[in-house]
Coordinates of C-alpha atoms in Angstrom, one line a residue:
X1 CA -84.6 -13.5 51.2
X2 CA -80.9 -13.0 52.0
X3 CA -81.5 -9.1 51.8
X4 CA -84.5 -9.3 54.0
X5 CA -82.5 -11.3 56.4
X6 CA -79.5 -8.9 56.2
X7 CA -81.7 -5.9 56.8
X8 CA -83.3 -7.7 59.8
X9 CA -79.8 -8.4 61.3
X10 CA -78.7 -4.9 60.8
X11 CA -81.7 -3.6 62.4
X12 CA -81.3 -5.7 65.5
X13 CA -77.6 -4.8 65.8
X14 CA -78.0 -1.2 65.2
X15 CA -78.4 -0.7 68.9
X16 CA -81.9 0.8 68.7
X17 CA -84.1 -2.3 69.4
X18 CA -81.7 -3.5 72.1
X19 CA -81.4 -0.3 73.8
X20 CA -85.2 0.3 73.8
X21 CA -85.7 -3.2 75.5
X22 CA -83.0 -2.4 78.1
X23 CA -84.3 1.1 78.8
X24 CA -87.6 -0.4 79.5
X25 CA -86.2 -3.1 81.7
X26 CA -84.1 -0.6 83.8
X27 CA -87.2 1.5 84.2
X28 CA -89.3 -1.3 85.6
X29 CA -86.3 -1.8 88.2
X30 CA -86.5 1.8 89.1
X31 CA -83.2 2.9 87.3
X32 CA -83.9 6.1 85.4
X33 CA -81.8 8.2 83.0
X34 CA -81.4 11.2 85.2
X35 CA -80.7 12.0 88.8
X36 CA -83.0 13.9 91.1
X37 CA -80.7 16.9 90.2
X38 CA -81.3 16.5 86.5
X39 CA -78.0 15.2 85.5
X40 CA -77.3 12.1 83.8
X41 CA -77.3 9.0 86.0
X42 CA -74.2 7.0 86.0
X43 CA -75.8 4.0 87.3
X44 CA -78.2 4.0 84.4
X45 CA -75.6 5.0 81.7
X46 CA -73.3 2.4 82.7
X47 CA -75.8 -0.4 83.0
X48 CA -77.5 0.5 79.6
X49 CA -74.1 0.5 77.8
X50 CA -72.8 -2.8 79.2
X51 CA -76.0 -4.6 78.8
X52 CA -76.3 -3.4 75.4
X53 CA -72.7 -4.4 74.6
X54 CA -73.6 -7.9 75.7
X55 CA -76.7 -8.2 73.5
X56 CA -75.2 -6.6 70.4
X57 CA -72.0 -8.6 70.5
X58 CA -74.1 -11.8 71.4
X59 CA -76.3 -11.0 68.2
X60 CA -73.3 -10.5 66.0
X61 CA -71.8 -13.8 67.1
X62 CA -75.3 -15.7 66.6
X63 CA -75.6 -14.2 63.1
X64 CA -72.1 -15.0 62.0
X65 CA -72.3 -18.4 63.2
X66 CA -75.8 -19.2 61.7
X67 CA -74.6 -18.0 58.3
X68 CA -71.2 -20.0 58.7
X69 CA -69.0 -17.0 58.8
X70 CA -66.0 -16.6 60.9
X71 CA -65.0 -13.4 63.1
X72 CA -61.6 -13.3 61.5
X73 CA -62.9 -13.5 57.8
X74 CA -65.5 -10.8 58.5
X75 CA -63.8 -8.6 61.2
X76 CA -60.2 -9.1 61.3
X77 CA -59.1 -10.2 57.8
X78 CA -56.2 -7.7 57.5
X79 CA -52.9 -9.7 56.9
X80 CA -50.9 -7.6 59.3
X81 CA -52.4 -7.2 62.9
X82 CA -49.2 -5.5 63.9
X83 CA -49.7 -2.9 61.5
X84 CA -53.2 -2.6 62.6
X85 CA -52.1 -1.9 66.2
X86 CA -49.7 0.7 65.2
X87 CA -52.5 2.3 63.0
X88 CA -54.7 2.2 65.9
X89 CA -52.3 4.2 68.2
X90 CA -51.9 6.6 65.2
X91 CA -55.8 7.0 65.0
X92 CA -56.0 8.5 68.4
X93 CA -54.5 11.9 67.6
X94 CA -55.8 11.7 64.2
X95 CA -59.4 11.5 65.6
X96 CA -59.0 14.5 67.7
X97 CA -57.6 16.4 64.9
X98 CA -60.7 15.4 62.7
X99 CA -63.2 16.5 65.7
X100 CA -61.2 19.8 66.3
X101 CA -61.5 20.6 62.6
X102 CA -65.2 19.8 62.3
X103 CA -66.0 21.9 65.5
X104 CA -64.0 24.9 64.3
X105 CA -65.7 24.8 61.0
X106 CA -69.0 24.5 62.6
X107 CA -68.4 27.5 65.0
X108 CA -67.5 29.6 62.0
X109 CA -70.4 28.4 59.5
X110 CA -73.1 27.4 61.7
X111 CA -72.7 28.3 65.3
X112 CA -76.1 27.7 66.1
X113 CA -75.5 24.0 66.1
X114 CA -73.7 24.3 69.4
X115 CA -76.9 24.1 71.5
X116 CA -75.5 22.4 74.5
X117 CA -73.0 24.5 76.3
X118 CA -72.2 21.9 78.8
X119 CA -71.3 18.3 77.8
X120 CA -73.6 16.0 79.9
X121 CA -71.2 13.1 79.8
X122 CA -68.8 15.1 82.0
X123 CA -71.2 14.9 84.9
X124 CA -70.4 11.0 84.8
X125 CA -66.9 11.7 85.9
X126 CA -67.3 13.5 89.4
X127 CA -64.8 11.3 91.2
X128 CA -61.9 9.3 90.3
X129 CA -63.9 6.1 91.1
X130 CA -66.5 7.1 88.6
X131 CA -63.7 7.8 86.0
X132 CA -62.4 4.5 86.4
X133 CA -65.7 2.8 86.0
X134 CA -66.5 5.1 83.0
X135 CA -63.0 4.2 81.5
X136 CA -63.9 0.6 81.6
X137 CA -67.2 1.1 80.0
X138 CA -65.9 3.2 77.1
X139 CA -63.2 0.7 76.5
X140 CA -65.7 -2.1 76.3
X141 CA -68.8 -0.5 74.8
X142 CA -67.0 2.2 72.7
X143 CA -63.8 0.6 71.6
X144 CA -65.0 -2.9 71.4
X145 CA -68.8 -3.1 70.9
X146 CA -69.2 -0.2 68.7
X147 CA -66.5 -1.3 66.3
X148 CA -67.8 -4.8 66.1
X149 CA -71.3 -3.5 65.4
X150 CA -69.9 -1.0 62.7
X151 CA -67.8 -3.7 61.2
X152 CA -70.7 -6.2 61.0
X153 CA -73.2 -3.7 59.7
X154 CA -70.7 -2.4 56.9
X155 CA -70.1 -6.1 55.9
X156 CA -73.7 -6.7 55.7
X157 CA -74.2 -3.6 53.3
X158 CA -71.3 -4.7 51.3
X159 CA -72.8 -8.4 50.9
X160 CA -76.6 -7.6 50.4
X161 CA -77.6 -4.0 51.1
X162 CA -76.0 -1.7 48.3
X163 CA -72.4 -1.6 49.1
X164 CA -70.2 -0.6 51.8
X165 CA -70.2 3.3 50.9
X166 CA -74.1 3.2 51.5
X167 CA -73.7 1.4 54.7
X168 CA -71.0 3.8 55.7
X169 CA -73.0 6.9 55.3
X170 CA -76.1 5.4 56.9
X171 CA -74.4 3.9 60.0
X172 CA -72.3 7.2 60.4
X173 CA -75.5 9.1 60.4
X174 CA -77.0 6.9 63.0
X175 CA -73.9 6.9 65.0
X176 CA -74.0 10.8 65.3
X177 CA -77.7 10.7 66.2
X178 CA -76.8 8.7 69.0
X179 CA -74.7 11.6 70.3
X180 CA -77.3 14.3 70.1
X181 CA -77.5 14.5 73.8
X182 CA -74.2 16.2 73.8
X183 CA -75.2 18.7 71.1
X184 CA -75.9 19.0 67.4
X185 CA -72.3 20.1 66.6
X186 CA -71.0 17.1 68.6
X187 CA -73.3 14.9 66.8
X188 CA -72.0 16.1 63.5
X189 CA -68.5 15.6 64.5
X190 CA -69.2 12.3 65.9
X191 CA -70.8 11.4 62.4
X192 CA -67.8 12.4 60.6
X193 CA -65.6 10.5 63.1
X194 CA -67.7 7.2 62.7
X195 CA -67.3 7.6 59.0
X196 CA -63.5 8.0 59.3
X197 CA -63.2 4.7 61.5
X198 CA -65.6 2.9 59.2
X199 CA -63.6 4.0 56.1
X200 CA -60.3 2.6 57.8
X201 CA -62.3 -0.7 58.4
X202 CA -63.4 -1.0 54.6
X203 CA -59.7 -0.2 53.7
X204 CA -57.9 -2.6 56.1
X205 CA -60.7 -5.1 56.4
X206 CA -60.0 -5.2 60.1
X207 CA -61.7 -3.6 63.0
X208 CA -58.6 -3.8 65.2
X209 CA -57.2 -0.4 64.3
X210 CA -60.4 1.6 64.6
X211 CA -61.1 -0.4 67.9
X212 CA -57.8 0.7 69.4
X213 CA -58.2 4.3 68.0
X214 CA -61.7 4.4 69.3
X215 CA -61.0 3.3 72.8
X216 CA -58.0 5.5 72.9
X217 CA -60.0 8.7 71.9
X218 CA -62.6 7.9 74.5
X219 CA -60.2 7.4 77.3
X220 CA -58.6 10.5 76.6
X221 CA -61.9 12.3 76.8
X222 CA -62.4 10.8 80.2
X223 CA -59.0 12.1 81.3
X224 CA -60.0 15.5 80.1
X225 CA -63.4 15.5 81.9
X226 CA -61.4 14.5 85.1
X227 CA -59.2 17.5 84.9
X228 CA -62.4 19.8 84.7
X229 CA -64.0 18.5 87.8

């Protein structure tokens, strides 16, 4: 029963059920994924991401509380938060290096994986106001929600579902699939990057470093998008 309950918790916190429900809700309110011009809708993406953050983090909090587990013990167990902050800062350039290496290898070995010539996420940063809004969204949803989500899922795999390595592979693949909109090459690079952040959590027992590194990586990407407009 513990395994069944853990699998159910992982499924609910994976982002799939919550996002399906939110997409249906937004659709009923007349908020659709794309604009009339065919680009991604900032209103839709921002609403979906923030609402999903609230739901996923609330579910994690509910499951931890119902099982008598603390946030600190499960997600922030590192004995040295200061070192984790410094690690998080160092993870920003390291993350860019990993993505650059993966994309370079893909370009040489399997160039057909580059099937999206223009990153659709760049369409969300047409103005400085949109850039500020997007920066807030990726900090909260990317840096905070996704690392809470990743840490919780990996802990459940460690405890009940075959071990942290199994969870790392499974969730990293799911993480990459969530970025297919940006291209198969980006999805692959994102899977590797997710595995990297997850491995840091399993090593350090804290999501603090990956959280800072993830948020910094996303913010730097937004800055790059802004220079392209």
